[in-house]
XYZ file of C-alpha atoms in Angstrom:
334
model
C 0.000 0.000 0.000
C 1.283 3.500 -0.768
C 1.880 6.106 1.943
C -1.075 8.020 0.630
C -3.339 5.004 1.092
C -2.002 3.900 4.480
C -4.457 5.294 7.003
C -4.126 4.489 10.712
C -6.775 4.094 13.361
C -6.577 5.608 16.835
C -4.340 2.812 18.126
C -1.912 3.120 15.231
C -3.037 -0.013 13.373
C -4.671 -0.567 10.029
C -8.366 0.184 9.635
C -10.952 -2.002 7.956
C -10.884 0.408 5.012
C -7.141 -0.265 4.645
C -7.740 -4.002 4.522
C -10.521 -3.519 2.001
C -8.186 -1.462 -0.207
C -5.397 -4.036 0.079
C -7.761 -6.853 -0.846
C -9.584 -4.912 -3.534
C -12.982 -5.520 -1.928
C -15.584 -3.577 0.038
C -15.499 -3.060 3.822
C -18.585 -5.241 4.262
C -16.800 -8.072 2.434
C -13.859 -7.714 4.819
C -16.227 -7.793 7.794
C -17.930 -10.908 6.488
C -14.660 -12.636 5.646
C -13.249 -12.043 9.135
C -16.459 -13.535 10.541
C -16.194 -16.620 8.281
C -19.451 -15.733 6.568
C -20.548 -18.200 3.857
C -21.604 -15.143 1.822
C -17.917 -14.736 0.893
C -16.375 -17.421 -1.319
C -13.656 -19.506 0.415
C -10.772 -18.224 -1.754
C -11.581 -14.561 -1.062
C -12.226 -15.287 2.622
C -8.839 -16.974 3.062
C -7.038 -14.207 1.175
C -8.563 -11.480 3.377
C -7.826 -13.400 6.563
C -4.212 -13.922 5.459
C -3.842 -10.168 4.800
C -5.308 -9.420 8.216
C -2.779 -11.687 9.904
C 0.091 -10.300 7.842
C -0.698 -6.694 8.778
C -1.560 -7.334 12.427
C -5.293 -6.893 12.072
C -6.200 -9.467 14.717
C -8.946 -11.931 13.925
C -9.950 -12.362 17.552
C -11.078 -8.821 18.237
C -14.798 -8.415 18.820
C -17.092 -7.208 16.088
C -17.850 -4.050 18.026
C -14.258 -2.908 17.355
C -14.780 -3.393 13.623
C -17.508 -0.747 13.560
C -17.590 2.961 14.300
C -20.682 2.703 16.477
C -22.760 0.059 18.251
C -26.049 -1.363 17.059
C -27.365 -1.801 20.636
C -28.607 -5.212 19.580
C -27.783 -8.614 21.052
C -28.347 -11.661 18.870
C -29.852 -14.692 20.625
C -29.367 -17.949 18.714
C -31.412 -20.978 19.769
C -29.484 -24.142 18.993
C -32.413 -26.522 18.683
C -34.673 -27.938 16.022
C -38.290 -27.090 16.889
C -40.873 -29.817 16.266
C -44.542 -30.440 17.013
C -43.462 -32.194 20.213
C -40.610 -29.882 21.163
C -41.681 -26.299 20.499
C -40.278 -22.849 21.178
C -43.118 -22.437 23.692
C -41.530 -24.855 26.178
C -39.703 -23.428 29.236
C -36.541 -24.082 27.271
C -36.206 -21.769 25.504
C -39.239 -19.551 26.268
C -38.619 -18.785 29.974
C -34.905 -18.452 29.314
C -35.694 -15.919 26.594
C -37.950 -14.038 29.002
C -35.094 -13.531 31.439
C -32.777 -12.449 28.626
C -35.277 -9.962 27.181
C -36.058 -8.463 30.580
C -32.426 -7.596 31.258
C -31.484 -6.472 27.754
C -34.480 -4.192 27.217
C -33.925 -2.616 30.630
C -30.383 -1.807 29.477
C -31.629 -0.233 26.239
C -30.748 -3.145 23.955
C -32.880 -4.837 21.320
C -33.067 -8.627 21.070
C -32.540 -10.321 17.707
C -33.852 -13.881 17.989
C -32.972 -16.555 15.460
C -32.030 -20.211 15.069
C -28.686 -21.513 13.838
C -30.042 -21.541 10.278
C -30.450 -17.753 10.374
C -27.206 -16.973 12.157
C -25.363 -15.909 9.007
C -27.721 -12.988 8.423
C -26.115 -9.553 8.220
C -28.186 -8.337 11.185
C -26.686 -11.057 13.402
C -23.156 -10.191 12.356
C -23.855 -6.518 13.070
C -24.942 -7.238 16.670
C -22.854 -6.003 19.599
C -22.950 -9.386 21.321
C -24.238 -12.921 21.057
C -26.053 -15.293 23.408
C -26.012 -18.916 22.290
C -28.651 -21.185 23.812
C -27.209 -24.685 23.518
C -23.728 -25.922 22.693
C -24.654 -28.482 20.054
C -23.299 -31.983 19.589
C -19.631 -32.039 20.677
C -19.853 -28.221 21.032
C -20.101 -27.783 17.270
C -22.437 -24.804 17.682
C -19.947 -23.028 19.958
C -17.150 -23.475 17.419
C -19.358 -22.333 14.575
C -20.580 -19.121 16.168
C -17.217 -18.273 17.673
C -16.233 -17.430 14.100
C -18.556 -14.404 14.232
C -15.972 -12.827 16.598
C -18.631 -11.277 18.823
C -18.615 -11.113 22.621
C -20.413 -14.399 23.325
C -22.050 -16.049 26.334
C -23.245 -19.643 26.104
C -25.995 -21.555 27.905
C -24.755 -25.077 28.588
C -22.330 -27.152 30.620
C -18.929 -25.890 31.711
C -15.697 -27.684 30.899
C -12.053 -27.094 31.631
C -11.380 -26.058 28.039
C -14.029 -23.329 27.760
C -12.863 -20.228 25.907
C -16.160 -18.472 26.563
C -18.361 -17.505 29.470
C -20.811 -20.345 30.134
C -23.972 -20.135 32.224
C -25.881 -23.297 33.055
C -27.312 -25.540 35.707
C -25.418 -28.122 37.761
C -26.159 -31.022 35.420
C -23.842 -33.431 37.225
C -25.657 -32.774 40.498
C -28.979 -33.238 38.713
C -27.949 -36.720 37.594
C -26.644 -37.616 41.041
C -29.852 -36.487 42.765
C -31.922 -38.737 40.496
C -29.601 -41.690 41.155
C -29.915 -41.249 44.920
C -33.684 -41.040 44.551
C -33.771 -44.378 42.713
C -31.481 -45.977 45.298
C -33.778 -44.809 48.101
C -36.685 -46.457 46.275
C -34.760 -49.738 46.024
C -34.330 -49.620 42.246
C -31.492 -51.755 40.880
C -31.928 -51.786 37.083
C -31.963 -48.161 35.917
C -31.949 -46.882 32.348
C -30.764 -43.496 31.053
C -32.405 -42.103 27.894
C -30.686 -39.299 25.968
C -27.774 -38.267 23.784
C -24.567 -37.692 25.795
C -22.874 -36.072 22.791
C -24.472 -32.854 24.101
C -22.314 -31.475 26.941
C -25.266 -30.900 29.295
C -26.588 -34.426 28.774
C -23.087 -35.840 29.167
C -22.811 -34.200 32.589
C -26.238 -35.518 33.664
C -25.245 -39.016 32.643
C -21.899 -38.796 34.430
C -23.500 -37.613 37.652
C -26.046 -40.415 37.386
C -23.430 -43.097 36.662
C -21.040 -41.993 39.409
C -23.718 -41.875 42.111
C -25.022 -45.323 41.138
C -21.502 -46.774 41.043
C -21.151 -46.121 44.778
C -23.848 -48.774 45.217
C -22.446 -51.165 42.627
C -25.091 -50.356 40.026
C -24.413 -49.640 36.354
C -27.231 -48.094 34.287
C -28.117 -48.996 30.718
C -27.770 -46.157 28.198
C -30.519 -45.811 25.593
C -29.127 -43.265 23.151
C -31.777 -41.111 21.501
C -31.009 -38.098 19.316
C -34.525 -36.646 19.356
C -35.714 -35.281 22.711
C -39.410 -35.862 21.985
C -42.345 -37.809 23.365
C -42.256 -40.233 20.426
C -38.563 -40.858 21.007
C -39.229 -41.724 24.654
C -41.951 -44.154 23.660
C -39.665 -45.765 21.099
C -36.903 -46.249 23.676
C -39.186 -48.154 26.056
C -40.687 -50.264 23.270
C -37.159 -51.164 22.175
C -36.277 -52.279 25.715
C -39.420 -54.420 25.826
C -38.744 -55.953 22.404
C -35.230 -56.915 23.500
C -36.617 -58.340 26.766
C -34.399 -56.019 28.825
C -35.404 -55.847 32.467
C -35.600 -52.377 34.030
C -37.249 -50.802 37.052
C -36.241 -47.124 36.709
C -35.799 -44.594 33.886
C -33.959 -41.281 33.994
C -34.791 -39.308 30.848
C -32.644 -36.317 29.907
C -35.724 -34.135 29.406
C -39.408 -34.177 30.334
C -40.773 -35.018 26.884
C -38.673 -38.184 26.741
C -39.864 -39.061 30.242
C -43.532 -38.560 29.357
C -43.102 -40.734 26.284
C -41.463 -43.396 28.457
C -44.408 -43.288 30.882
C -46.942 -43.653 28.086
C -45.155 -46.634 26.536
C -44.639 -48.300 29.925
C -48.334 -48.037 30.714
C -49.264 -49.266 27.223
C -47.154 -52.369 27.883
C -49.189 -53.150 30.982
C -46.677 -52.047 33.598
C -47.430 -49.626 36.413
C -45.728 -46.268 37.056
C -44.352 -45.961 39.693
C -45.119 -49.381 41.228
C -43.181 -51.318 38.557
C -41.037 -48.568 37.050
C -39.949 -45.220 38.513
C -39.483 -42.478 35.904
C -37.855 -39.061 36.317
C -37.449 -36.315 33.712
C -35.429 -33.115 33.494
C -36.522 -29.438 33.192
C -39.769 -29.561 35.251
C -41.883 -28.127 32.449
C -45.505 -27.211 33.372
C -46.906 -29.968 31.152
C -45.136 -32.538 33.306
C -46.962 -31.428 36.453
C -50.348 -31.907 34.754
C -49.385 -35.168 33.055
C -51.025 -38.403 34.286
C -49.396 -39.518 36.448
C -47.725 -36.195 37.367
C -44.059 -36.356 36.421
C -41.159 -36.185 38.879
C -38.450 -33.994 37.368
C -35.251 -32.032 37.980
C -35.985 -28.309 38.064
C -33.749 -25.646 36.531
C -34.150 -21.910 37.180
C -34.622 -20.758 33.602
C -35.585 -17.177 34.511
C -32.459 -16.564 36.572
C -30.378 -18.274 33.908
C -31.683 -15.933 31.215
C -31.023 -12.859 33.330
C -27.454 -13.994 34.038
C -26.786 -14.621 30.348
C -27.891 -11.078 29.521
C -25.915 -9.436 32.337
C -22.740 -11.239 31.341
C -22.959 -10.446 27.637
C -23.583 -6.782 28.491
C -20.469 -6.818 30.665
C -18.397 -8.269 27.815
C -19.736 -5.651 25.396
C -18.570 -2.942 27.811
C -15.149 -4.564 28.076
C -15.742 -5.626 31.671
C -14.787 -9.032 33.118
C -17.388 -11.799 33.266
C -17.054 -15.347 34.531
C -18.928 -18.597 34.035
C -21.632 -19.492 36.541
C -23.388 -22.703 37.572
C -26.951 -22.600 38.953
C -28.341 -25.085 41.499
C -30.987 -27.688 40.625
C -33.581 -29.538 42.675
C -35.569 -32.757 42.294
C -39.335 -32.216 42.310
C -40.899 -35.521 43.379
C -44.455 -36.117 42.224
C -46.118 -39.422 41.283
C -43.689 -41.215 38.988
């Protein structure tokens, strides 16, 4: 670049306009390329990122530093696939979203809600911060949205390798509480239904397994990718077809648990006399289900408020740390 074209920003480094001139593209193309947007072809994206590295334009700075002013918008991405059984009207994510919206609107921010399919939209990339609800299988969602280079807070399970602020419930404790409940009832052949590829479910399973191991009991894992009522029914029917004996079921969410109850009753067994069943989330539908479902309760409202407070802190350049919320077992009739 010539001296005439070499403009500096306040900190003495290159500006986005400089990078755009070097690459022979527009500033919006540079912004998209640095955020790994699929709207930019791979060859151009790699070329712009290489120029950024070469000239010290760091790829890990937040998107707010790539703009002259803030949008006062926080993007909220729900990492789930809504279905007729598992809707957006359930406590996850609806109550969580309520807590988020309450805090953000009070702080003068707008909420941009979308799913992972809409996360590449220009409005999302122009947000000042990002809240991701769900980590995805093997944290694939976290890795994907990290490429947007926005201040990001994640709802999920903490791990030692987290590079982001994570807010979530004590999933390991939740699993352990259910295990101790089954032990107290004299259950010896428990089953876990869910997909432990999701970090939260993995922690629930580990807590469950470890607490049972103290008593010499090893649960059977029924892996199910869909967290729906039909999937819960299918899991129990599969156990019956294989002639697997079981006297307790811990389902990783309430819909799976309700499906398990329905299938168990259809097969002529009693709940809870023959089989004890516990879900997770304590959704309102579970309390009115017949029989009323025992479930692990999470504080969705508080979780949503914490997510919002922490992303606002990151946007302001203030420190924020991960936080784990307590859980409790609500014992009803299953």
